Structure formats: C-alpha cells, structure tokens
Short mmCIF file of C-alpha atoms in Angstrom, two decimals:
data_model
loop_
_atom_site.label_atom_id
_atom_site.label_comp_id
_atom_site.label_asym_id
_atom_site.label_seq_id
_atom_site.Cartn_x
_atom_site.Cartn_y
_atom_site.Cartn_z
CA MET Y 24 0.00 0.00 0.00
CA PRO Y 25 1.59 3.33 -1.02
CA PRO Y 26 1.90 6.00 1.63
CA VAL Y 27 -1.06 8.36 1.93
CA ALA Y 28 -0.71 11.86 3.28
CA SER Y 29 -2.25 12.39 6.69
CA ASP Y 30 -2.72 15.35 8.99
CA ALA Y 31 -1.71 13.11 11.92
CA THR Y 32 1.75 12.54 10.42
CA THR Y 33 4.63 13.46 12.74
CA THR Y 34 8.37 13.16 12.69
CA LEU Y 35 8.14 9.83 14.49
CA GLN Y 36 5.66 8.12 12.18
CA PRO Y 37 6.07 7.52 8.44
CA PRO Y 38 3.63 9.47 6.25
CA GLY Y 39 0.25 7.77 6.21
CA ARG Y 40 -0.33 4.33 7.59
CA THR Y 41 2.59 1.98 8.13
CA ALA Y 42 2.38 -0.56 5.31
CA ALA Y 43 3.26 -3.55 7.51
CA ARG Y 44 1.13 -2.46 10.47
CA TRP Y 45 -1.07 -5.58 10.60
CA LEU Y 46 1.96 -7.84 10.29
CA ILE Y 47 3.62 -5.88 13.10
CA LEU Y 48 0.45 -6.31 15.19
CA ALA Y 49 0.58 -10.07 14.62
CA VAL Y 50 4.20 -10.17 15.79
CA ILE Y 51 3.64 -8.18 18.97
CA CYS Y 52 0.49 -10.15 19.75
CA VAL Y 53 2.54 -13.36 19.65
CA ALA Y 54 5.06 -11.76 22.03
CA GLN Y 55 2.20 -10.59 24.28
CA LEU Y 56 0.63 -14.08 24.22
CA THR Y 57 3.89 -15.63 25.40
CA VAL Y 58 3.91 -13.28 28.41
CA ILE Y 59 0.28 -14.02 29.29
CA LEU Y 60 0.78 -17.78 28.93
CA ASP Y 61 3.58 -17.71 31.47
CA ASN Y 62 1.12 -16.25 33.98
CA THR Y 63 -1.09 -19.34 33.70
CA VAL Y 64 0.87 -22.25 32.28
CA LEU Y 65 2.90 -23.00 35.41
CA ASN Y 66 -0.16 -23.96 37.48
CA VAL Y 67 -0.51 -27.33 35.73
CA ALA Y 68 3.18 -28.13 36.37
CA ILE Y 69 3.02 -27.89 40.16
CA PRO Y 70 3.01 -31.70 40.72
CA SER Y 71 5.98 -32.13 38.36
CA LEU Y 72 7.95 -29.34 40.03
CA THR Y 73 7.26 -30.75 43.47
CA GLU Y 74 8.49 -34.19 42.40
CA ASN Y 75 11.47 -33.33 40.18
CA LEU Y 76 12.89 -30.31 42.01
CA GLY Y 77 11.85 -31.28 45.51
CA ALA Y 78 9.95 -28.00 45.79
CA SER Y 79 8.03 -27.24 48.95
CA THR Y 80 4.66 -25.49 48.98
CA ALA Y 81 6.41 -22.20 49.76
CA ASP Y 82 8.84 -22.78 46.87
CA VAL Y 83 5.98 -23.36 44.44
CA GLN Y 84 4.23 -20.20 45.61
CA TRP Y 85 7.39 -18.17 44.99
CA MET Y 86 7.89 -19.79 41.56
CA ILE Y 87 4.46 -18.53 40.58
CA ASN Y 88 4.52 -15.21 42.43
CA ALA Y 89 8.09 -14.07 41.59
CA TYR Y 90 7.01 -13.45 38.01
CA ALA Y 91 3.88 -11.49 38.94
CA LEU Y 92 5.61 -9.44 41.65
CA VAL Y 93 8.54 -8.35 39.49
CA GLN Y 94 6.34 -7.63 36.47
CA SER Y 95 3.77 -5.59 38.39
CA GLY Y 96 6.48 -3.63 40.20
CA LEU Y 97 8.25 -2.66 36.97
CA LEU Y 98 5.34 -1.82 34.65
CA LEU Y 99 5.41 1.96 35.16
CA THR Y 100 9.21 2.05 35.08
CA ALA Y 101 9.29 -0.07 31.92
CA GLY Y 102 6.78 2.22 30.22
CA ASN Y 103 8.81 5.27 31.20
CA ALA Y 104 11.97 3.65 29.83
CA ALA Y 105 10.19 2.90 26.54
CA ASP Y 106 9.13 6.53 26.16
CA ARG Y 107 12.61 7.78 27.00
CA TYR Y 108 14.94 5.36 25.22
CA GLY Y 109 12.77 4.09 22.38
CA ARG Y 110 9.78 1.77 22.24
CA LYS Y 111 11.26 -0.46 19.54
CA LYS Y 112 14.54 -0.71 21.45
CA MET Y 113 12.83 -1.63 24.72
CA LEU Y 114 10.59 -4.15 22.94
CA ALA Y 115 13.72 -5.83 21.56
CA VAL Y 116 15.40 -5.76 24.99
CA GLY Y 117 12.28 -7.27 26.55
CA LEU Y 118 12.28 -10.14 24.06
CA VAL Y 119 15.97 -10.85 24.68
CA LEU Y 120 15.56 -10.82 28.47
CA PHE Y 121 12.42 -12.93 28.32
CA GLY Y 122 14.08 -15.48 26.04
CA LEU Y 123 17.26 -15.74 28.13
CA ALA Y 124 15.32 -16.04 31.38
CA SER Y 125 13.07 -18.71 29.82
CA PHE Y 126 16.17 -20.68 28.81
CA GLY Y 127 17.49 -20.37 32.37
CA ALA Y 128 14.15 -21.54 33.77
CA ALA Y 129 14.15 -24.62 31.50
CA LEU Y 130 17.63 -25.60 32.76
CA ALA Y 131 16.98 -24.87 36.45
CA GLN Y 132 18.15 -27.60 38.81
CA SER Y 133 16.75 -26.23 42.07
CA PRO Y 134 13.75 -24.23 43.28
CA GLY Y 135 15.97 -21.20 43.92
CA GLN Y 136 17.28 -21.20 40.35
CA LEU Y 137 13.79 -21.43 38.93
CA ILE Y 138 12.53 -18.62 41.17
CA ALA Y 139 15.41 -16.39 40.01
CA ALA Y 140 14.71 -17.23 36.37
CA ARG Y 141 11.02 -16.46 36.82
CA ALA Y 142 11.94 -13.07 38.30
CA GLY Y 143 14.08 -12.41 35.21
CA MET Y 144 11.12 -13.34 33.02
CA GLY Y 145 9.10 -10.78 34.95
CA VAL Y 146 11.55 -8.03 33.94
CA GLY Y 147 11.23 -8.99 30.27
CA GLY Y 148 7.47 -9.36 30.64
CA ALA Y 149 7.09 -5.84 32.03
CA LEU Y 150 8.92 -4.41 29.02
CA LEU Y 151 6.83 -6.46 26.59
CA VAL Y 152 3.46 -5.61 28.14
CA THR Y 153 4.13 -1.86 28.00
CA THR Y 154 5.93 -1.61 24.66
CA THR Y 155 3.50 -3.77 22.68
CA LEU Y 156 0.54 -1.51 23.50
CA ALA Y 157 2.66 1.61 22.99
CA VAL Y 158 3.66 0.36 19.52
CA VAL Y 159 -0.01 -0.25 18.66
CA MET Y 160 -0.70 3.40 19.54
CA GLN Y 161 2.21 4.43 17.33
CA ILE Y 162 1.49 2.54 14.11
CA PHE Y 163 -2.32 2.73 13.92
CA ASP Y 164 -4.29 5.91 13.28
CA ASP Y 165 -7.49 6.96 15.02
CA GLU Y 166 -9.71 5.07 12.59
CA GLU Y 167 -8.02 1.68 12.91
CA ARG Y 168 -6.77 1.90 16.48
CA PRO Y 169 -9.93 0.58 18.23
CA ARG Y 170 -9.88 -2.62 16.18
CA ALA Y 171 -6.12 -3.06 16.70
CA ILE Y 172 -6.46 -2.61 20.46
CA GLY Y 173 -9.38 -5.04 20.41
CA ILE Y 174 -7.17 -7.69 18.81
CA TRP Y 175 -4.35 -6.91 21.25
CA SER Y 176 -6.78 -7.21 24.19
CA SER Y 177 -8.09 -10.55 22.92
CA VAL Y 178 -4.63 -12.01 23.44
CA ASN Y 179 -5.15 -11.68 27.21
CA SER Y 180 -8.28 -13.83 27.07
CA LEU Y 181 -6.62 -16.32 24.74
CA GLY Y 182 -3.67 -16.63 27.13
CA PHE Y 183 -5.89 -17.31 30.14
CA ALA Y 184 -7.79 -20.03 28.26
CA ALA Y 185 -4.89 -21.61 26.39
CA GLY Y 186 -2.36 -21.68 29.25
CA PRO Y 187 -3.66 -24.78 31.05
CA LEU Y 188 -4.34 -26.56 27.74
CA ILE Y 189 -0.88 -25.93 26.30
CA GLY Y 190 0.78 -26.74 29.61
CA GLY Y 191 -1.11 -30.01 29.92
CA ALA Y 192 -0.27 -31.04 26.35
CA LEU Y 193 3.45 -30.32 26.81
CA LEU Y 194 3.62 -32.18 30.13
CA ASP Y 195 1.95 -35.21 28.55
CA HIS Y 196 4.87 -35.57 26.12
CA PHE Y 197 7.88 -33.72 27.57
CA TRP Y 198 9.48 -32.71 30.88
CA TRP Y 199 8.42 -29.61 32.81
CA GLY Y 200 11.23 -27.49 31.32
CA SER Y 201 9.47 -27.60 27.94
CA LEU Y 202 6.97 -25.08 29.33
CA PHE Y 203 9.76 -22.48 29.19
CA LEU Y 204 11.85 -23.83 26.32
CA VAL Y 205 8.96 -23.30 23.91
CA ASN Y 206 9.38 -19.54 24.45
CA LEU Y 207 12.78 -19.48 22.74
CA PRO Y 208 11.77 -19.87 19.07
CA VAL Y 209 8.91 -17.42 19.63
CA ALA Y 210 11.30 -14.85 21.12
CA VAL Y 211 13.85 -15.30 18.31
CA VAL Y 212 11.28 -14.96 15.50
CA ALA Y 213 9.58 -12.01 17.21
CA LEU Y 214 12.94 -10.28 17.78
CA ALA Y 215 13.89 -10.61 14.10
CA ALA Y 216 10.51 -9.23 13.06
CA VAL Y 217 10.69 -6.33 15.51
CA VAL Y 218 14.17 -5.30 14.34
CA THR Y 219 13.08 -5.51 10.70
CA LEU Y 220 9.54 -4.12 10.76
CA VAL Y 221 8.79 -1.94 13.79
CA PRO Y 222 9.54 1.79 13.42
CA GLU Y 223 11.35 3.45 16.31
CA SER Y 224 9.83 6.19 18.43
CA LYS Y 225 10.82 7.94 21.63
CA SER Y 226 9.16 10.95 23.11
CA ARG Y 227 10.85 12.13 26.30
CA ALA Y 228 14.15 13.57 25.11
CA GLY Y 229 15.51 16.27 27.39
CA GLU Y 230 13.83 15.05 30.57
CA LEU Y 231 15.84 13.96 33.57
CA PRO Y 232 15.19 10.35 34.67
CA ASP Y 233 12.77 10.08 37.59
CA LEU Y 234 14.86 7.54 39.52
CA LEU Y 235 13.21 8.12 42.90
CA GLY Y 236 9.78 7.81 41.30
CA ALA Y 237 10.81 4.50 39.76
CA VAL Y 238 11.98 3.14 43.12
CA LEU Y 239 8.86 4.33 44.95
CA SER Y 240 6.51 2.87 42.33
CA MET Y 241 8.27 -0.49 42.54
CA VAL Y 242 8.19 -0.55 46.34
CA GLY Y 243 4.53 0.46 46.39
CA MET Y 244 3.27 -1.99 43.77
CA VAL Y 245 5.32 -4.94 45.04
CA GLY Y 246 4.12 -4.33 48.60
CA VAL Y 247 0.44 -4.12 47.64
CA VAL Y 248 0.53 -7.07 45.23
CA PHE Y 249 2.45 -9.21 47.74
CA ALA Y 250 -0.19 -8.45 50.40
CA ILE Y 251 -2.97 -9.44 47.99
CA ILE Y 252 -1.18 -12.66 47.05
CA SER Y 253 -0.37 -13.58 50.64
CA GLY Y 254 -3.79 -12.79 52.16
CA PRO Y 255 -5.60 -16.00 51.16
CA VAL Y 256 -2.61 -18.10 52.30
CA THR Y 257 -1.58 -16.58 55.64
CA GLY Y 258 -4.76 -14.71 56.58
CA TRP Y 259 -5.68 -11.07 55.98
CA LEU Y 260 -4.72 -10.01 59.49
CA SER Y 261 -1.38 -11.82 59.54
CA GLY Y 262 1.79 -9.85 60.15
CA ARG Y 263 3.11 -10.58 56.65
CA VAL Y 264 0.01 -9.15 54.98
CA LEU Y 265 -0.34 -6.10 57.24
CA ILE Y 266 3.34 -5.15 57.01
CA SER Y 267 3.57 -5.59 53.23
CA ALA Y 268 0.29 -3.70 52.72
CA ALA Y 269 1.53 -0.85 54.93
CA ILE Y 270 4.84 -0.66 53.05
CA GLY Y 271 3.05 -0.79 49.69
CA LEU Y 272 0.44 1.85 50.50
CA THR Y 273 3.05 4.13 52.07
CA GLY Y 274 5.25 3.72 49.00
CA LEU Y 275 2.38 4.60 46.66
CA ALA Y 276 1.39 7.61 48.76
CA VAL Y 277 4.97 8.96 48.80
CA PHE Y 278 5.20 8.20 45.06
CA ALA Y 279 2.10 10.33 44.40
CA LEU Y 280 3.47 13.22 46.49
CA TRP Y 281 6.85 13.04 44.77
CA GLU Y 282 5.29 12.95 41.28
CA LEU Y 283 3.40 16.16 42.11
CA ARG Y 284 6.64 17.92 43.09
CA THR Y 285 9.25 16.72 40.60
CA PRO Y 286 9.57 18.76 37.36
CA TYR Y 287 9.82 15.59 35.22
CA PRO Y 288 7.38 13.09 36.74
CA MET Y 289 7.27 9.50 35.57
CA LEU Y 290 3.46 9.59 35.92
CA ASP Y 291 1.81 13.01 35.76
CA MET Y 292 -0.66 12.88 38.66
CA HIS Y 293 -2.68 15.68 37.04
CA PHE Y 294 -4.08 13.02 34.73
CA PHE Y 295 -6.34 12.09 37.64
CA ARG Y 296 -8.11 15.44 37.24
CA ASN Y 297 -9.29 14.27 33.82
CA ARG Y 298 -12.71 12.59 34.15
CA ARG Y 299 -12.08 10.56 31.02
CA PHE Y 300 -8.91 9.11 32.50
CA VAL Y 301 -10.47 8.50 35.93
CA GLY Y 302 -13.54 6.89 34.38
CA ALA Y 303 -11.44 4.57 32.24
CA VAL Y 304 -9.16 3.73 35.17
CA SER Y 305 -12.14 2.92 37.42
CA GLY Y 306 -13.73 0.72 34.81
CA GLY Y 307 -10.43 -0.98 33.98
CA ILE Y 308 -9.86 -2.03 37.58
CA LEU Y 309 -13.39 -3.43 37.82
CA VAL Y 310 -13.19 -5.34 34.52
CA ALA Y 311 -9.91 -6.90 35.66
CA PHE Y 312 -11.49 -7.52 39.07
CA GLY Y 313 -14.36 -9.41 37.46
CA MET Y 314 -12.11 -11.38 35.11
CA GLY Y 315 -9.50 -12.32 37.71
CA GLY Y 316 -12.05 -13.22 40.35
CA SER Y 317 -14.29 -15.14 37.96
CA MET Y 318 -11.40 -17.22 36.58
CA PHE Y 319 -10.42 -18.10 40.15
CA LEU Y 320 -13.99 -19.09 41.02
CA LEU Y 321 -14.75 -20.91 37.76
CA THR Y 322 -11.70 -23.13 38.09
CA GLN Y 323 -12.82 -24.26 41.55
CA HIS Y 324 -16.46 -24.52 40.46
CA LEU Y 325 -15.66 -26.83 37.56
CA GLN Y 326 -13.19 -29.04 39.43
CA LEU Y 327 -14.40 -29.09 43.02
CA VAL Y 328 -18.15 -28.76 42.53
CA LEU Y 329 -18.88 -30.27 39.11
CA GLY Y 330 -16.03 -32.81 39.34
CA TYR Y 331 -14.09 -32.16 36.10
CA GLY Y 332 -10.37 -32.81 35.82
CA PRO Y 333 -7.89 -29.96 35.10
CA LEU Y 334 -7.82 -30.50 31.32
CA ASP Y 335 -11.59 -30.90 31.05
CA ALA Y 336 -12.09 -27.81 33.19
CA GLY Y 337 -9.79 -25.82 30.91
CA LEU Y 338 -11.69 -26.95 27.82
CA ARG Y 339 -15.00 -25.94 29.38
CA MET Y 340 -13.73 -22.45 30.14
CA ALA Y 341 -12.57 -21.96 26.55
CA PRO Y 342 -15.94 -20.62 25.21
CA LEU Y 343 -15.36 -17.36 27.07
CA ALA Y 344 -12.03 -16.75 25.32
CA VAL Y 345 -13.34 -17.94 21.95
CA THR Y 346 -16.23 -15.46 22.16
CA VAL Y 347 -13.86 -12.58 22.96
CA ILE Y 348 -11.55 -13.52 20.10
CA LEU Y 349 -14.33 -13.88 17.52
CA ILE Y 350 -15.91 -10.53 18.36
CA ASN Y 351 -12.65 -8.58 18.35
CA PHE Y 352 -10.97 -10.29 15.41
CA THR Y 353 -14.04 -9.72 13.24
CA GLY Y 354 -13.98 -6.06 14.20
CA LEU Y 355 -17.52 -6.08 15.62
CA SER Y 356 -16.46 -4.25 18.78
CA ALA Y 357 -14.65 -1.56 16.78
CA ARG Y 358 -17.68 -1.06 14.51
CA LEU Y 359 -19.99 -0.61 17.48
CA LEU Y 360 -17.79 2.03 19.14
CA PRO Y 361 -18.81 4.96 16.87
CA ARG Y 362 -22.50 4.09 17.37
CA LEU Y 363 -22.54 3.53 21.13
CA GLY Y 364 -19.67 5.83 22.10
CA THR Y 365 -17.09 5.05 24.76
CA PRO Y 366 -19.48 5.36 27.75
CA GLY Y 367 -22.12 3.24 26.01
CA MET Y 368 -19.61 0.52 25.10
CA ILE Y 369 -18.24 0.37 28.62
CA VAL Y 370 -21.58 0.25 30.41
CA SER Y 371 -22.92 -2.31 27.91
CA GLY Y 372 -19.85 -4.51 28.19
CA MET Y 373 -19.64 -4.41 31.97
CA SER Y 374 -23.39 -5.00 32.30
CA LEU Y 375 -23.06 -8.11 30.14
CA LEU Y 376 -20.02 -9.24 32.16
CA ALA Y 377 -22.06 -8.83 35.35
CA ALA Y 378 -25.04 -10.63 33.80
CA GLY Y 379 -22.78 -13.53 32.81
CA LEU Y 380 -21.42 -13.86 36.33
CA ALA Y 381 -24.95 -13.77 37.75
CA ALA Y 382 -26.12 -16.38 35.24
CA ILE Y 383 -23.32 -18.73 36.25
CA SER Y 384 -24.23 -18.26 39.90
CA LEU Y 385 -27.95 -18.82 39.41
CA LEU Y 386 -28.02 -21.34 36.54
CA GLY Y 387 -24.67 -23.12 36.59
CA GLY Y 388 -24.55 -24.40 40.14
CA ASP Y 389 -25.35 -28.01 39.27
CA SER Y 390 -24.72 -28.32 35.53
CA TYR Y 391 -22.41 -27.06 32.82
CA GLY Y 392 -25.29 -25.96 30.56
CA GLY Y 393 -26.17 -22.94 32.69
CA MET Y 394 -22.49 -22.10 33.09
CA LEU Y 395 -21.96 -22.20 29.32
CA ALA Y 396 -24.65 -19.57 28.78
CA GLY Y 397 -23.00 -17.35 31.38
CA LEU Y 398 -19.56 -17.81 29.83
CA LEU Y 399 -20.82 -16.74 26.40
CA VAL Y 400 -22.48 -13.63 27.83
CA MET Y 401 -19.31 -12.82 29.79
CA GLY Y 402 -17.26 -13.19 26.60
CA VAL Y 403 -19.40 -10.63 24.78
CA GLY Y 404 -19.11 -8.25 27.72
CA VAL Y 405 -15.33 -8.55 27.95
CA ALA Y 406 -14.97 -8.08 24.17
CA LEU Y 407 -16.93 -4.82 24.35
CA ALA Y 408 -15.52 -3.36 27.57
CA MET Y 409 -11.85 -4.31 27.77
CA PRO Y 410 -10.47 -2.85 24.49
CA THR Y 411 -12.69 0.23 24.88
CA MET Y 412 -11.25 0.74 28.35
CA ALA Y 413 -7.67 0.38 27.13
CA ASN Y 414 -8.31 2.79 24.26
CA ALA Y 415 -9.90 5.31 26.62
CA ILE Y 416 -6.94 5.17 29.02
CA MET Y 417 -4.38 5.51 26.24
CA SER Y 418 -6.25 8.32 24.46
CA ALA Y 419 -6.52 10.31 27.71
CA ILE Y 420 -2.72 10.35 28.02
CA PRO Y 421 -0.54 12.42 25.64
CA PRO Y 422 0.95 10.25 22.86
CA ALA Y 423 4.42 11.31 24.00
CA LYS Y 424 3.81 9.21 27.13
CA ALA Y 425 2.31 6.17 25.44
CA GLY Y 426 4.69 3.83 27.26
CA VAL Y 427 3.65 5.16 30.67
CA GLY Y 428 0.02 4.89 29.56
CA ALA Y 429 0.57 1.24 28.70
CA GLY Y 430 2.23 0.82 32.10
CA VAL Y 431 -0.85 2.29 33.79
CA ASN Y 432 -3.09 -0.08 31.83
CA GLY Y 433 -0.93 -3.09 32.72
CA THR Y 434 -0.74 -2.08 36.37
CA LEU Y 435 -4.53 -1.82 36.52
CA MET Y 436 -4.86 -5.31 35.07
CA GLU Y 437 -2.42 -6.80 37.59
CA PHE Y 438 -3.98 -4.95 40.52
CA GLY Y 439 -7.57 -5.64 39.49
CA GLN Y 440 -7.01 -9.33 38.90
CA GLY Y 441 -5.23 -9.78 42.20
CA LEU Y 442 -7.91 -7.82 44.00
CA GLY Y 443 -10.63 -9.92 42.36
CA VAL Y 444 -9.04 -13.16 43.53
CA ALA Y 445 -8.50 -11.78 47.03
CA VAL Y 446 -11.94 -10.23 47.60
CA LEU Y 447 -14.08 -12.90 45.97
CA GLY Y 448 -11.96 -15.61 47.58
CA ALA Y 449 -12.58 -14.01 50.98
CA VAL Y 450 -16.34 -13.87 50.26
CA LEU Y 451 -16.28 -17.55 49.28
CA ASN Y 452 -14.45 -18.57 52.42
CA SER Y 453 -16.61 -16.50 54.79
CA ARG Y 454 -19.84 -17.87 53.28
CA PHE Y 455 -18.47 -21.42 53.41
CA VAL Y 456 -17.55 -21.05 57.07
CA ALA Y 457 -20.88 -19.39 57.91
CA LEU Y 458 -22.84 -22.33 56.50
CA LEU Y 459 -20.67 -25.02 58.15
CA PRO Y 460 -18.85 -23.34 61.06
CA VAL Y 461 -17.84 -26.58 62.78
CA VAL Y 462 -16.42 -28.33 59.71
CA ALA Y 463 -15.16 -25.46 57.56
CA ALA Y 464 -13.65 -23.16 60.20
CA GLY Y 465 -9.89 -23.33 59.90
CA ALA Y 466 -10.01 -25.87 57.07
CA GLY Y 467 -8.89 -23.37 54.44
CA SER Y 468 -10.12 -25.39 51.44
CA LEU Y 469 -12.78 -27.84 50.30
CA PRO Y 470 -10.43 -30.89 50.37
CA ALA Y 471 -9.34 -30.01 53.91
CA ALA Y 472 -12.95 -29.68 55.02
CA LEU Y 473 -13.86 -32.99 53.37
CA SER Y 474 -11.06 -34.72 55.28
CA ARG Y 475 -12.91 -33.88 58.49
CA THR Y 476 -16.14 -35.58 57.43
CA ARG Y 477 -17.13 -39.14 58.29
CA THR Y 478 -20.39 -39.84 56.48
CA ASP Y 479 -21.78 -39.32 52.98
CA ALA Y 480 -24.34 -36.87 54.39
CA GLU Y 481 -21.56 -34.72 55.90
CA ARG Y 482 -19.61 -34.77 52.65
CA ALA Y 483 -22.72 -33.75 50.69
CA ALA Y 484 -23.32 -30.90 53.12
CA VAL Y 485 -19.74 -29.69 52.67
CA HIS Y 486 -20.09 -29.77 48.88
CA ASP Y 487 -23.38 -27.88 49.03
CA ALA Y 488 -21.94 -25.24 51.35
CA PHE Y 489 -18.91 -24.75 49.10
CA ALA Y 490 -21.13 -24.44 46.00
CA ALA Y 491 -23.28 -21.88 47.84
CA GLY Y 492 -20.15 -19.93 48.76
CA ILE Y 493 -19.03 -19.84 45.12
CA GLY Y 494 -22.49 -18.70 44.03
CA THR Y 495 -22.52 -15.89 46.59
CA SER Y 496 -19.05 -14.67 45.62
CA GLN Y 497 -20.01 -14.68 41.92
CA LEU Y 498 -23.02 -12.49 42.71
CA VAL Y 499 -20.81 -10.11 44.69
CA GLY Y 500 -18.46 -9.93 41.72
CA ALA Y 501 -21.38 -9.26 39.37
CA ALA Y 502 -22.62 -6.40 41.55
CA ALA Y 503 -19.16 -4.83 41.76
CA VAL Y 504 -18.65 -5.01 37.98
CA LEU Y 505 -22.09 -3.55 37.27
CA LEU Y 506 -21.58 -0.63 39.67
CA GLY Y 507 -18.12 -0.05 38.23
CA GLY Y 508 -19.56 0.09 34.72
CA LEU Y 509 -22.14 2.64 35.73
CA LEU Y 510 -19.52 4.77 37.52
CA ALA Y 511 -17.14 4.68 34.56
CA ALA Y 512 -19.93 5.54 32.12
CA VAL Y 513 -21.08 8.52 34.21
CA LEU Y 514 -17.55 9.93 34.49
CA LEU Y 515 -16.85 9.43 30.79
CA ARG Y 516 -20.18 10.99 29.79
CA ARG Y 517 -19.45 14.06 31.94
CA ALA Y 518 -15.99 14.31 30.40
CA GLU Y 519 -17.50 14.29 26.92
CA ARG Y 520 -20.05 16.97 27.83
CA THR Y 521 -17.41 19.29 29.24
CA GLY Y 522 -14.90 18.55 26.50
CA GLN Y 523 -12.41 17.42 29.12
CA ASP Y 524 -11.54 14.28 27.18
CA THR Y 525 -9.66 16.47 24.71
CA GLU Y 526 -7.62 18.16 27.40
CA ALA Y 527 -4.26 16.74 28.35
CA PRO Y 528 -1.18 18.10 30.05
CA ALA Y 529 1.21 19.61 27.60
CA THR Y 530 4.21 17.68 26.42
CA PRO Y 531 7.25 18.83 28.43
CA ALA Y 532 9.83 21.02 26.79
CA GLY Y 533 12.31 19.04 24.76
CA ALA Y 534 10.00 16.09 24.31
CA GLU Y 535 9.02 15.06 20.81
CA PRO Y 536 5.41 14.27 19.94
CA ALA Y 537 4.48 10.75 18.96
CA THR Y 538 1.15 9.99 17.33
CA ALA Y 539 -2.08 11.91 17.51
CA PRO Y 540 -4.29 10.89 20.41
CA ALA Y 541 -7.21 8.60 19.75
CA GLU Y 542 -10.67 10.00 19.90
#
C-alpha cells in the first residue's frame, strides 16, 4: 500500500499508515501471548515441580509469584523507559531478556534457580506488556486503532484459556522445562521481526530520569501485590500481609506526592483530574477484578463442585475466550464504538459481564449448561468493555507518554485481577464457614474440610456449602462489575459533555510528539 498523506503525520511516524502495520500487530500479539501464557501455564506443572525439584509449597508459591511481583512492580518504570529510550529498542530488549530467562528456567536444577529465572522473566514481561501496547498506539491511526487494540486485548483472554491446555499437552509428552523452552523460538522470531519491521519512536528527550519515582513505584506496587497474594494463604490479618500492605500503601502515597513535586514526573498525577482518564481507570480495575475473580472461582467450580479434571475444566472455560476472540478479530467491537460511544460501550460490556457472572451463579450451580450460557455472555461483555477501556486510558494520556500509559493499563490489570481473587476468595471462604462453622472453620479449602467428614451426608453438606459460597461470591463480583460500569460511564459521559476528554497536560519542553491521540 503506497503512503497516503495524513494530517496526523509526525516526525516519528512515516507518512500515512505503516504498510506492515497488521503484520507488526501479529508479531507483537505473539510476544504478548507468550507473556500471558507464562502467567497461567505454570499452574498445571506444580506436581511435576514438586516431584522433580523437591519444591516445597512455599517454593511453588514463589515460583508462581516471583514473576507477577517483578512484572507488576516494573510496569510503570518499563513504560517510562520505553518513552525515554525508544519503544522499539525496549521491545527488543524485553524479548531478549524474556528469552534468556526462559532458557534459564528450563535448565533450572533447584527451586531457587527457577525462582530467580522467573523473576528475570518478569523483567522482560514488564517491558513487553508496556511496549507492545505503545507500539499499537504508534502505528495505527485513530480510525483503525480501536480494532487493533481489540485484537491486542483478545490475546489476554486467549492466554488465560490456552495456558492450562498448552501446559497439559506439553507435560503429557515432555518434561516440565518444555513449558519455558517453547518460548525461545517465539522470542527469536519475534525479535527478528521487531528489528526488521517496527519503526522506532521515543518521546521524552531532554527530561531527567525520575529515579526516585521508579523506586517508589516499585516498592509500592510490590508491597500491595504481595499483600494481595499472601492474604488468602496466611490470613488477611497476619503480620506478613499487614506489614507488606503498609509498606506498599506508604510507598504509593509517597510516590504520588513526589510525582506532584518533581519537574519531570514518571506519571503526571494531574491526569487524575481528567474525568475521562479516571472513568477509564475505574472501569479498567473493575473489569480486571471481574475477570481475575471469575477465573479463580470458575476453576474451583468446575473441578471441586462439578467434578471435572484440570484439562476438562480448561476446555469448558474456553468458550469465554473464543467469544472474545471472535468478536474482536471480526472487528464487531470496533464497529460498534462509533455508534454507542465510549461510555455506552463500557456500560454495555460491563453490564453483560455482570449478567454472565450472575447467570453462572444462578443457573450453573449443578450443571455445565447454565455455566456455558453465562460464559458466552461474559465473553461478549469482555470483548466490548476491555479494548474500549484500554483505548480510553491511552487516548486520555498524551501520545508522548504512550509507554507510561501502557504501564498504567498493565498495572490496573495486575492490581484488578489480584484484588478480584482476594476479595471474591474471601467472600467464598466466609460464606463457606458461615454455613458449616464446625467443619469449615480453619479448614482453608474444600479438600481439607472434606477430610474432616465421616459420612456421605456430611460430605454432601460440605459440597453444598462450598457451591453456595461460590455462588454468593459470583453475585458479589457481578454487583461490583455492574456498579463499576455505571460509575465509569457517568464519568466518561461528563468528560465528553465538558470537553475534558480532549484536554491533556502539555508535552514537556524538549520532548518530541508521537502519534495523535485517539478520539
């Protein structure tokens, strides 16, 4: 396709639309999928790791959590680095780090080595999550960007659904290290494509690095995420949770104060005066809350209540991801956006997500048929809300800070998902204990509670109480998502009426513009 003149052309983007933009999108989506898969694929390998590496329960928890902690702590810093030093360059660095760390993980001979390798993968993952979305903002214009972001967002759903399936298939034929070794050819091919195809852009020349802001953001996010991860294991009032939460919240508070004072902030806190940004942020947290919490509940529902094995449970959750992928890859979500507008898309999507959760609670308690209907409705809701939310967040931030915007989006996803698991898990446990205080109190899980039973009637009562707890927590999640959708829609509608969505802090002196902001 020959270049076409465009008013949105800048010094950092070739005239018109980048000819290879859809091929570039395919490449970065593959890189993004690899990152998402590594968030989910390790769960199916826990028995193999315990046997072959002699890993304890605490070791396994750190193998899983090291990746999430490092990635969540570095997202804002990685986005800032991409804006400053070049998004293409940081994307390439992320692929190299992710590939090398994956190779180290495959060759690990002890739990400590695997934990260290997973932390290294988290560094690469943070760079990939932020730079892939920033590159999408760079190479697509306002007209095509919603569809491109929809496809990019679908990769998250595909990763959640495909992780257990791919992990199970690899473990059936190879050793546990194959879960990481498979990342190497993907990283090599993606790196070659990035170097060849992706145009470079950087937008923060002349600014001094915000080193203190980077440290404070890492301390704050790691502390909060670690508290959320540890709560269900050690108890929400345990010393570990309270201390890490206090450190994290203090770090984030000091970070916010510092960002308001420093002349070159990593994250301009004045963005939070923009109703469009606040509305998108609020909705983004609640969408991630609903998705993270529902995946946690659905896995237990299918395996512990309906009695499916891990592979069968994964297959039965796939319709949600398939629905998201079909709607976004066909461009249906992008075509609806001009008709419904951003507030309408968000409230419609989150209402459908809430309706799906409620349907699973009310209709899927005893059979998969009712759950399937809820999964399909949830898939439509996620396909409408999630890419619209990401586009709203990114378009509310100046294009010169696209990397930081992607870091904000990624941080919201990590925080929302963790919060969903923590809150809905706590609701499940409290309801379970309330229904069977003698058996369930202190048990901590359905298997532990079942081990205390002696008769079939007691076991049936435990199963019924656990199913009731899951149903209650799904309804709580549905209510939270619905209220979040309404809040986000109201804030975004007010922003549109006042014209605030077009206002953004000026690009600092010495910084180069990137692409024109999305509408």
